[in-house]
Amino acid sequence: MQTPSLGQARYASGLGHTVGDDVLISERIECGADPGHCFELAGPRELIFFNPKETRAGIVTCGGLCPGLNNVIRSLFCELHYGYGIAEVIGFRGGYAGLDPASGINPVTITPEFVEGIHRQGGTILGTSRGPVDVSRAVDNLIARGIHILFTVGGDGTQRGANDLYQEARRRGHLLSVVGVPKTIDNDVAFVSRTFGFFSAVEEAARVLDCAHTEARSTLGGIGLVKLMGRHAGFITAGATVASQDVNFALIPEVPFKLEAFLSALEQRMRTKSHAVIAVAEGAGQDLLEADASARDASGNVKLKDIGIFLRGHIEAHMKTAGLPVAIRYFDPSYQVRSCPANCEDSLLCDLFARNAVHAAMAGKTGVVIGFLHERFIHVPIELLASQVKRLDPAGGWWRSVLSSTGQPANFS
């Protein structure tokens, strides 16, 4: 799928080590006759589309928090300001709501002083929100403010919104580069081998699991039950489980389980070891809870029912019937794992995502998200990204590592 572009680049970038649009990265490592999708390699171009001295850029952060958001804001600004010397960078506050003047949320001019030290803080200095924006009013606002480039930092819902903004601007004939930086601690973005903030969240989640293990083994009949984020994908639960090495049962959305089979396995564990640690992703076992598909949040996601509270109640009832006294310690660190600052690995990743986003925008790419495959940054058309899903493969290495570290059966059926 061809990368959308605003037109012919005509200004010399003055940057070294540039790459051309003809350098492509295949979706598959071992492709044979079928390489799958092929993507442009991201990076600085010899020629750019915008005249830096006449260019204004905007940055917006949307959706839930994620470690590294402030790092991305800082690196976007630094590359725009110091790398290209563009005229002005505007920060739209409060997520997509801040793009609509009717919200009353005024943007801020980003300066070197504004971004000083923000990378050491969790959250986002620009603020965030969930939900869509009136696309027509948002594009009116961008045009009125003379914005040529908009960086959208967020997950799949944010990038679908970014595609709507790109399409509306194109329909009007306004030359607007919209470039997305994919954000989610769930690590479930297609064509991105790891999203920024994921390993910081895993590190924080592993600390909680260590605490749960301490509580469980220090109490007769102790059970540490930890609910982690992961609506549709179990990457955080799997990663934290393997990092901890003290989890006995891990439950994820991609691997359905029968409640009675799980409870029987847990009972056997308690009879032989007298303590256990359980890690469960928030999206696991939703079929057991009969979630209402019509109940949705501001982002359009189905509202999940609480699998952690559900399991705690059923574990207590099962063990009482089995005559096993237990002391359940329930942990729900959802906001803890996403609000911490980025660790060193994610800080580096944030910087590279941001700088490649700036290079793409200055070259006139639009309607794209920066992807990351085979340790290479790529340009992924938003329309293609929105049509794909990424989930943990129960037959793959991630899940095999979980089964090996926990000793649990491959399935509870």
Coordinates of C-alpha atoms in Angstrom, one line a residue:
M1 CA 0.0 0.0 0.0
Q2 CA 1.5 3.3 -1.1
T3 CA 2.4 5.9 1.6
P4 CA 0.2 9.0 1.2
S5 CA 2.1 12.2 0.4
L6 CA 1.2 15.8 0.1
G7 CA 3.2 16.2 -3.1
Q8 CA 6.7 16.7 -4.5
A9 CA 9.4 17.5 -1.9
R10 CA 11.4 20.5 -3.1
Y11 CA 13.5 21.9 -0.2
A12 CA 16.9 20.6 0.8
S13 CA 16.8 19.2 4.3
G14 CA 20.5 19.7 5.0
L15 CA 20.5 16.5 7.0
G16 CA 23.1 13.8 6.7
H17 CA 22.5 10.0 6.5
T18 CA 19.2 10.4 4.5
V19 CA 17.2 7.5 3.1
G20 CA 15.0 7.4 0.0
D21 CA 11.4 6.4 -0.5
D22 CA 12.6 3.4 -2.5
V23 CA 14.0 1.6 0.6
L24 CA 11.4 -0.9 1.6
I25 CA 11.0 -3.1 4.6
S26 CA 9.0 -6.4 4.3
E27 CA 6.4 -7.3 6.8
R28 CA 7.8 -10.8 7.0
I29 CA 11.4 -11.8 7.9
E30 CA 11.2 -15.1 5.9
C31 CA 9.0 -14.0 3.0
G32 CA 9.8 -16.4 0.2
A33 CA 7.5 -15.5 -2.7
D34 CA 5.1 -13.6 -0.4
P35 CA 6.7 -10.7 1.4
G36 CA 3.4 -9.5 2.8
H37 CA 3.1 -5.7 3.0
C38 CA 6.1 -3.7 2.2
F39 CA 6.7 -0.3 3.9
E40 CA 8.9 2.7 3.3
L41 CA 11.8 2.9 5.7
A42 CA 11.4 5.8 8.0
G43 CA 14.1 8.4 8.5
P44 CA 15.3 11.8 7.2
R45 CA 14.9 12.6 3.5
E46 CA 17.3 14.6 1.4
L47 CA 14.4 16.8 0.2
I48 CA 11.5 17.9 2.4
F49 CA 8.1 19.3 1.5
F50 CA 7.7 22.1 3.9
N51 CA 9.8 25.3 4.2
P52 CA 10.8 25.1 7.9
K53 CA 10.8 28.9 8.4
E54 CA 7.1 29.0 7.3
T55 CA 5.9 25.8 9.0
R56 CA 3.8 25.4 12.2
A57 CA 3.2 22.1 13.8
G58 CA 0.8 20.9 16.4
I59 CA 1.0 18.0 18.9
V60 CA -1.9 16.3 20.6
T61 CA -1.9 13.3 23.1
C62 CA -5.1 11.2 23.4
G63 CA -6.5 8.3 25.2
G64 CA -5.2 6.6 28.4
L65 CA -1.9 7.4 30.0
C66 CA 1.3 5.6 29.0
P67 CA 4.9 5.8 30.2
G68 CA 6.8 8.0 27.8
L69 CA 4.2 10.5 26.6
N70 CA 6.2 13.4 27.8
N71 CA 9.3 12.0 26.3
V72 CA 7.6 11.9 22.9
I73 CA 6.4 15.5 23.3
R74 CA 9.9 16.7 24.2
S75 CA 11.6 14.8 21.3
L76 CA 9.0 15.9 18.8
F77 CA 9.7 19.5 19.8
C78 CA 13.4 19.2 19.9
E79 CA 13.7 17.6 16.4
L80 CA 11.3 20.2 15.0
H81 CA 13.0 23.2 16.8
Y82 CA 16.6 22.3 16.8
G83 CA 16.7 19.8 13.9
Y84 CA 14.7 21.7 11.4
G85 CA 14.3 25.2 12.9
I86 CA 10.5 25.4 12.2
A87 CA 8.6 28.5 13.0
E88 CA 6.3 27.4 15.8
V89 CA 5.1 24.3 17.7
I90 CA 1.7 24.3 19.3
G91 CA 0.5 21.9 22.0
F92 CA -3.2 21.1 21.9
R93 CA -4.3 20.4 25.5
G94 CA -6.9 17.9 26.7
G95 CA -6.7 15.4 23.8
Y96 CA -8.9 15.7 20.7
A97 CA -11.3 17.9 22.7
G98 CA -8.6 20.6 22.6
L99 CA -8.8 20.7 18.8
D100 CA -12.3 22.1 19.0
P101 CA -12.5 25.8 20.0
A102 CA -15.9 25.2 21.4
S103 CA -14.3 23.2 24.3
G104 CA -12.7 26.4 25.6
I105 CA -9.4 24.5 26.1
N106 CA -6.7 26.9 24.7
P107 CA -3.5 25.5 23.2
V108 CA 0.0 26.3 24.4
T109 CA 3.0 27.4 22.5
I110 CA 5.8 24.8 23.2
T111 CA 9.2 26.3 23.9
P112 CA 12.5 24.9 25.2
E113 CA 11.6 26.0 28.7
F114 CA 8.2 24.3 28.4
V115 CA 9.7 20.9 27.7
E116 CA 12.6 21.2 30.2
G117 CA 12.6 18.2 32.5
I118 CA 9.2 16.8 31.4
H119 CA 10.7 13.5 30.3
R120 CA 11.2 12.7 34.0
Q121 CA 7.5 12.9 34.7
G122 CA 4.8 10.4 34.1
G123 CA 1.6 11.3 32.3
T124 CA 1.3 14.0 29.7
I125 CA 2.0 17.7 30.2
L126 CA -0.6 18.5 27.5
G127 CA -3.3 16.5 29.1
T128 CA -5.5 13.9 27.5
S129 CA -9.1 12.8 27.0
R130 CA -11.1 10.0 25.4
G131 CA -13.7 10.3 22.6
P132 CA -13.9 11.8 19.1
V133 CA -13.9 15.4 18.0
D134 CA -16.1 17.2 15.5
V135 CA -13.8 16.8 12.5
S136 CA -15.1 19.7 10.6
R137 CA -14.6 22.2 13.5
A138 CA -11.2 20.7 14.3
V139 CA -9.9 21.2 10.7
D140 CA -11.4 24.7 10.7
N141 CA -9.3 25.4 13.8
L142 CA -6.1 23.9 12.3
I143 CA -6.5 26.0 9.2
A144 CA -7.3 29.1 11.2
R145 CA -4.1 28.6 13.3
G146 CA -2.0 28.0 10.2
I147 CA -1.1 24.4 11.3
H148 CA 0.7 22.5 8.5
I149 CA 1.6 19.4 10.6
L150 CA -0.3 17.5 13.3
F151 CA 1.3 14.8 15.4
T152 CA -1.3 12.5 17.0
V153 CA 0.0 10.5 19.9
G154 CA -2.4 7.7 20.8
G155 CA -3.7 4.2 20.2
D156 CA -5.9 2.8 17.5
G157 CA -8.9 5.0 18.2
T158 CA -6.7 8.1 18.2
Q159 CA -5.2 7.0 14.8
R160 CA -8.6 6.4 13.3
G161 CA -9.5 9.9 14.4
A162 CA -6.3 11.1 12.8
N163 CA -7.3 9.5 9.5
D164 CA -10.6 11.4 9.6
L165 CA -8.7 14.6 10.1
Y166 CA -6.3 13.8 7.2
Q167 CA -9.2 12.9 4.9
E168 CA -11.2 16.0 5.8
A169 CA -8.2 18.3 5.2
R170 CA -7.5 16.5 1.9
R171 CA -11.1 16.9 0.8
R172 CA -10.8 20.6 1.4
G173 CA -7.5 20.9 -0.4
H174 CA -5.6 21.9 2.7
L175 CA -2.0 20.7 2.8
L176 CA -2.0 19.1 6.2
S177 CA 0.5 16.4 7.2
V178 CA -1.0 14.1 9.9
V179 CA 1.5 11.7 11.4
G180 CA 0.7 9.3 14.2
V181 CA 2.9 8.0 17.0
P182 CA 1.4 4.7 18.2
K183 CA 0.8 4.6 22.0
T184 CA -0.5 1.8 24.1
I185 CA 1.0 -0.1 27.1
D186 CA -1.0 -3.2 25.8
N187 CA 1.5 -3.5 22.9
D188 CA -1.4 -4.5 20.5
V189 CA -0.7 -2.2 17.6
A190 CA -0.2 -3.9 14.2
F191 CA 3.1 -3.5 12.5
V192 CA 4.7 -2.3 15.7
S193 CA 6.8 -5.0 17.4
R194 CA 6.9 -3.1 20.6
T195 CA 5.1 0.2 21.5
F196 CA 6.8 2.7 23.8
G197 CA 5.8 2.4 27.4
F198 CA 5.2 -1.3 27.2
F199 CA 8.4 -2.4 29.0
S200 CA 8.0 0.3 31.6
A201 CA 4.5 -1.0 32.3
V202 CA 5.8 -4.6 32.4
E203 CA 8.5 -3.6 34.8
E204 CA 6.0 -1.9 37.1
A205 CA 3.6 -4.8 36.9
A206 CA 6.4 -7.2 37.8
R207 CA 7.1 -5.2 41.0
V208 CA 3.4 -5.7 41.9
L209 CA 3.6 -9.4 41.3
D210 CA 6.7 -9.6 43.5
C211 CA 4.6 -7.9 46.3
A212 CA 1.8 -10.3 45.7
H213 CA 4.2 -13.2 46.0
T214 CA 5.5 -11.9 49.2
E215 CA 2.0 -11.5 50.6
A216 CA 1.0 -15.0 49.5
R217 CA 4.0 -16.9 50.8
S218 CA 3.9 -15.0 54.1
T219 CA 0.4 -16.1 54.9
L220 CA -1.1 -19.6 55.5
G221 CA -3.3 -20.2 52.6
G222 CA -2.2 -17.0 50.9
I223 CA -3.3 -16.2 47.4
G224 CA -2.0 -13.2 45.6
L225 CA -4.4 -12.1 42.8
V226 CA -3.3 -9.4 40.5
K227 CA -5.4 -7.8 37.7
L228 CA -3.3 -6.2 35.0
M229 CA -4.3 -4.1 31.9
G230 CA -4.9 -5.8 28.6
R231 CA -8.4 -5.4 27.1
H232 CA -7.8 -7.6 24.1
A233 CA -4.2 -8.7 24.4
G234 CA -2.2 -10.4 27.2
F235 CA 1.2 -9.0 26.5
I236 CA 1.6 -7.1 29.8
T237 CA 0.4 -10.1 31.8
A238 CA 2.7 -12.5 29.8
G239 CA 5.7 -10.2 30.0
A240 CA 5.3 -9.5 33.8
T241 CA 4.7 -13.1 34.5
V242 CA 7.9 -14.2 32.8
A243 CA 9.9 -11.3 34.3
S244 CA 8.6 -12.2 37.8
Q245 CA 9.1 -16.0 37.6
D246 CA 6.9 -16.2 40.8
V247 CA 3.5 -16.4 39.1
N248 CA 1.6 -19.8 39.2
F249 CA -1.3 -19.0 36.9
A250 CA -1.6 -16.4 34.1
L251 CA -4.9 -15.8 32.4
I252 CA -5.1 -13.7 29.2
P253 CA -7.9 -12.8 26.7
E254 CA -6.4 -14.9 23.8
V255 CA -6.7 -18.2 25.8
P256 CA -10.2 -18.9 27.0
F257 CA -10.6 -20.9 30.2
K258 CA -13.3 -22.9 32.0
L259 CA -13.8 -21.6 35.5
E260 CA -14.2 -25.0 37.2
A261 CA -11.0 -26.3 35.5
F262 CA -9.0 -23.3 36.7
L263 CA -10.4 -23.5 40.2
S264 CA -9.6 -27.3 40.4
A265 CA -6.0 -26.6 39.3
L266 CA -5.7 -23.8 41.9
E267 CA -7.1 -26.1 44.6
Q268 CA -4.5 -28.7 43.8
R269 CA -1.8 -26.1 44.0
M270 CA -3.0 -24.9 47.4
R271 CA -3.1 -28.4 48.8
T272 CA 0.5 -29.0 47.8
K273 CA 2.1 -25.6 48.2
S274 CA -0.3 -23.7 50.4
H275 CA 0.2 -20.4 48.5
A276 CA -0.3 -19.2 44.9
V277 CA 0.1 -16.1 42.7
I278 CA -2.4 -15.4 39.9
A279 CA -2.0 -12.7 37.2
V280 CA -5.0 -12.0 35.1
A281 CA -5.4 -9.6 32.2
E282 CA -8.5 -7.3 32.5
G283 CA -10.0 -8.7 29.2
A284 CA -9.6 -12.4 30.2
G285 CA -12.7 -14.5 30.9
Q286 CA -15.2 -11.9 29.7
D287 CA -17.3 -14.7 28.2
L288 CA -17.8 -15.9 31.8
L289 CA -19.1 -12.5 32.8
E290 CA -21.6 -12.0 30.0
A291 CA -20.5 -8.5 29.3
D292 CA -23.0 -6.2 27.6
A293 CA -21.7 -5.4 24.2
S294 CA -23.9 -2.3 24.0
A295 CA -22.3 -0.6 27.0
R296 CA -19.3 1.4 25.7
D297 CA -16.9 4.0 27.0
A298 CA -16.1 7.4 25.4
S299 CA -13.6 5.7 23.1
G300 CA -16.2 3.3 21.8
N301 CA -14.7 0.3 23.6
V302 CA -17.0 -2.3 25.1
K303 CA -17.1 -1.7 28.9
L304 CA -15.4 -4.7 30.5
K305 CA -16.7 -6.3 33.6
D306 CA -14.3 -6.8 36.5
I307 CA -12.7 -10.2 36.1
G308 CA -10.5 -9.7 39.2
I309 CA -13.5 -9.2 41.6
F310 CA -15.3 -12.1 39.8
L311 CA -12.4 -14.5 40.3
R312 CA -11.9 -13.4 43.9
G313 CA -15.5 -14.3 44.8
H314 CA -15.4 -17.6 43.0
I315 CA -12.1 -18.6 44.5
E316 CA -13.3 -17.8 48.0
A317 CA -16.5 -19.8 47.5
H318 CA -14.7 -22.8 45.9
M319 CA -12.1 -23.0 48.6
K320 CA -14.7 -22.8 51.3
T321 CA -16.6 -25.7 49.8
A322 CA -13.3 -27.6 49.5
G323 CA -12.5 -27.0 53.2
L324 CA -9.4 -25.0 52.5
P325 CA -9.0 -21.7 54.4
V326 CA -7.4 -19.0 52.2
A327 CA -6.4 -15.4 52.5
I328 CA -6.8 -13.6 49.2
R329 CA -4.7 -10.5 48.7
Y330 CA -6.2 -8.6 45.7
F331 CA -4.1 -6.1 43.7
D332 CA -5.5 -3.8 41.0
P333 CA -2.5 -1.7 39.8
S334 CA -4.0 -0.6 36.5
Y335 CA -3.3 3.1 36.9
Q336 CA 0.0 2.5 38.7
V337 CA 1.6 0.7 35.7
R338 CA 0.6 3.3 33.1
S339 CA 1.3 6.5 35.1
C340 CA 4.9 5.9 35.9
P341 CA 7.8 7.6 34.0
A342 CA 9.4 5.7 31.1
N343 CA 12.4 3.5 31.9
C344 CA 15.7 3.9 29.9
E345 CA 14.6 1.4 27.2
D346 CA 11.3 3.1 26.6
S347 CA 12.9 6.6 26.8
L348 CA 15.2 5.6 23.8
L349 CA 12.2 4.2 21.9
C350 CA 10.1 7.3 22.5
D351 CA 12.9 9.5 21.1
L352 CA 13.3 7.4 18.0
F353 CA 9.5 7.2 17.3
A354 CA 9.2 10.9 17.7
R355 CA 12.2 11.9 15.5
N356 CA 11.1 9.5 12.8
A357 CA 7.6 11.1 12.9
V358 CA 9.1 14.5 12.4
H359 CA 11.2 13.3 9.5
A360 CA 8.0 11.8 7.9
A361 CA 6.0 15.0 8.4
M362 CA 8.7 17.3 7.1
A363 CA 9.0 15.1 4.0
G364 CA 5.3 15.6 3.3
K365 CA 4.1 12.2 4.4
T366 CA 0.5 12.3 5.7
G367 CA -2.1 9.8 6.9
V368 CA 0.7 7.6 8.3
V369 CA 1.7 6.1 11.6
I370 CA 5.3 5.3 12.5
G371 CA 5.7 1.6 12.8
F372 CA 8.5 -0.6 14.1
L373 CA 9.3 -3.9 12.5
H374 CA 12.5 -6.0 12.5
E375 CA 14.2 -3.2 14.5
R376 CA 13.5 -0.7 11.7
F377 CA 11.1 2.2 11.8
I378 CA 8.6 2.4 8.9
H379 CA 5.8 4.4 7.5
V380 CA 2.4 2.6 7.9
P381 CA -0.7 4.1 6.2
I382 CA -3.3 4.8 8.9
E383 CA -6.0 3.1 6.8
L384 CA -4.0 -0.1 6.8
L385 CA -3.2 0.1 10.5
A386 CA -6.8 0.5 11.3
S387 CA -7.7 -2.7 9.5
Q388 CA -5.3 -4.9 11.4
V389 CA -5.2 -6.4 14.9
K390 CA -2.3 -7.7 16.9
R391 CA -2.8 -10.3 19.6
L392 CA -0.6 -12.7 21.5
D393 CA -0.3 -16.0 19.7
P394 CA -1.1 -18.9 22.0
A395 CA 1.1 -21.1 19.8
G396 CA 4.0 -18.7 19.9
G397 CA 7.1 -18.0 22.0
W398 CA 5.4 -15.5 24.4
W399 CA 2.9 -18.0 25.7
R400 CA 5.3 -20.9 25.7
S401 CA 7.5 -18.9 28.0
V402 CA 4.5 -18.2 30.3
L403 CA 3.6 -21.9 30.5
S404 CA 7.2 -22.8 31.2
S405 CA 7.7 -20.2 34.0
T406 CA 4.3 -20.9 35.7
G407 CA 4.0 -24.7 35.2
Q408 CA 0.3 -24.3 34.5
P409 CA -1.5 -26.5 31.9
A410 CA -1.7 -25.2 28.3
N411 CA -5.4 -24.6 28.8
F412 CA -8.1 -25.0 31.5
S413 CA -10.7 -27.0 29.7

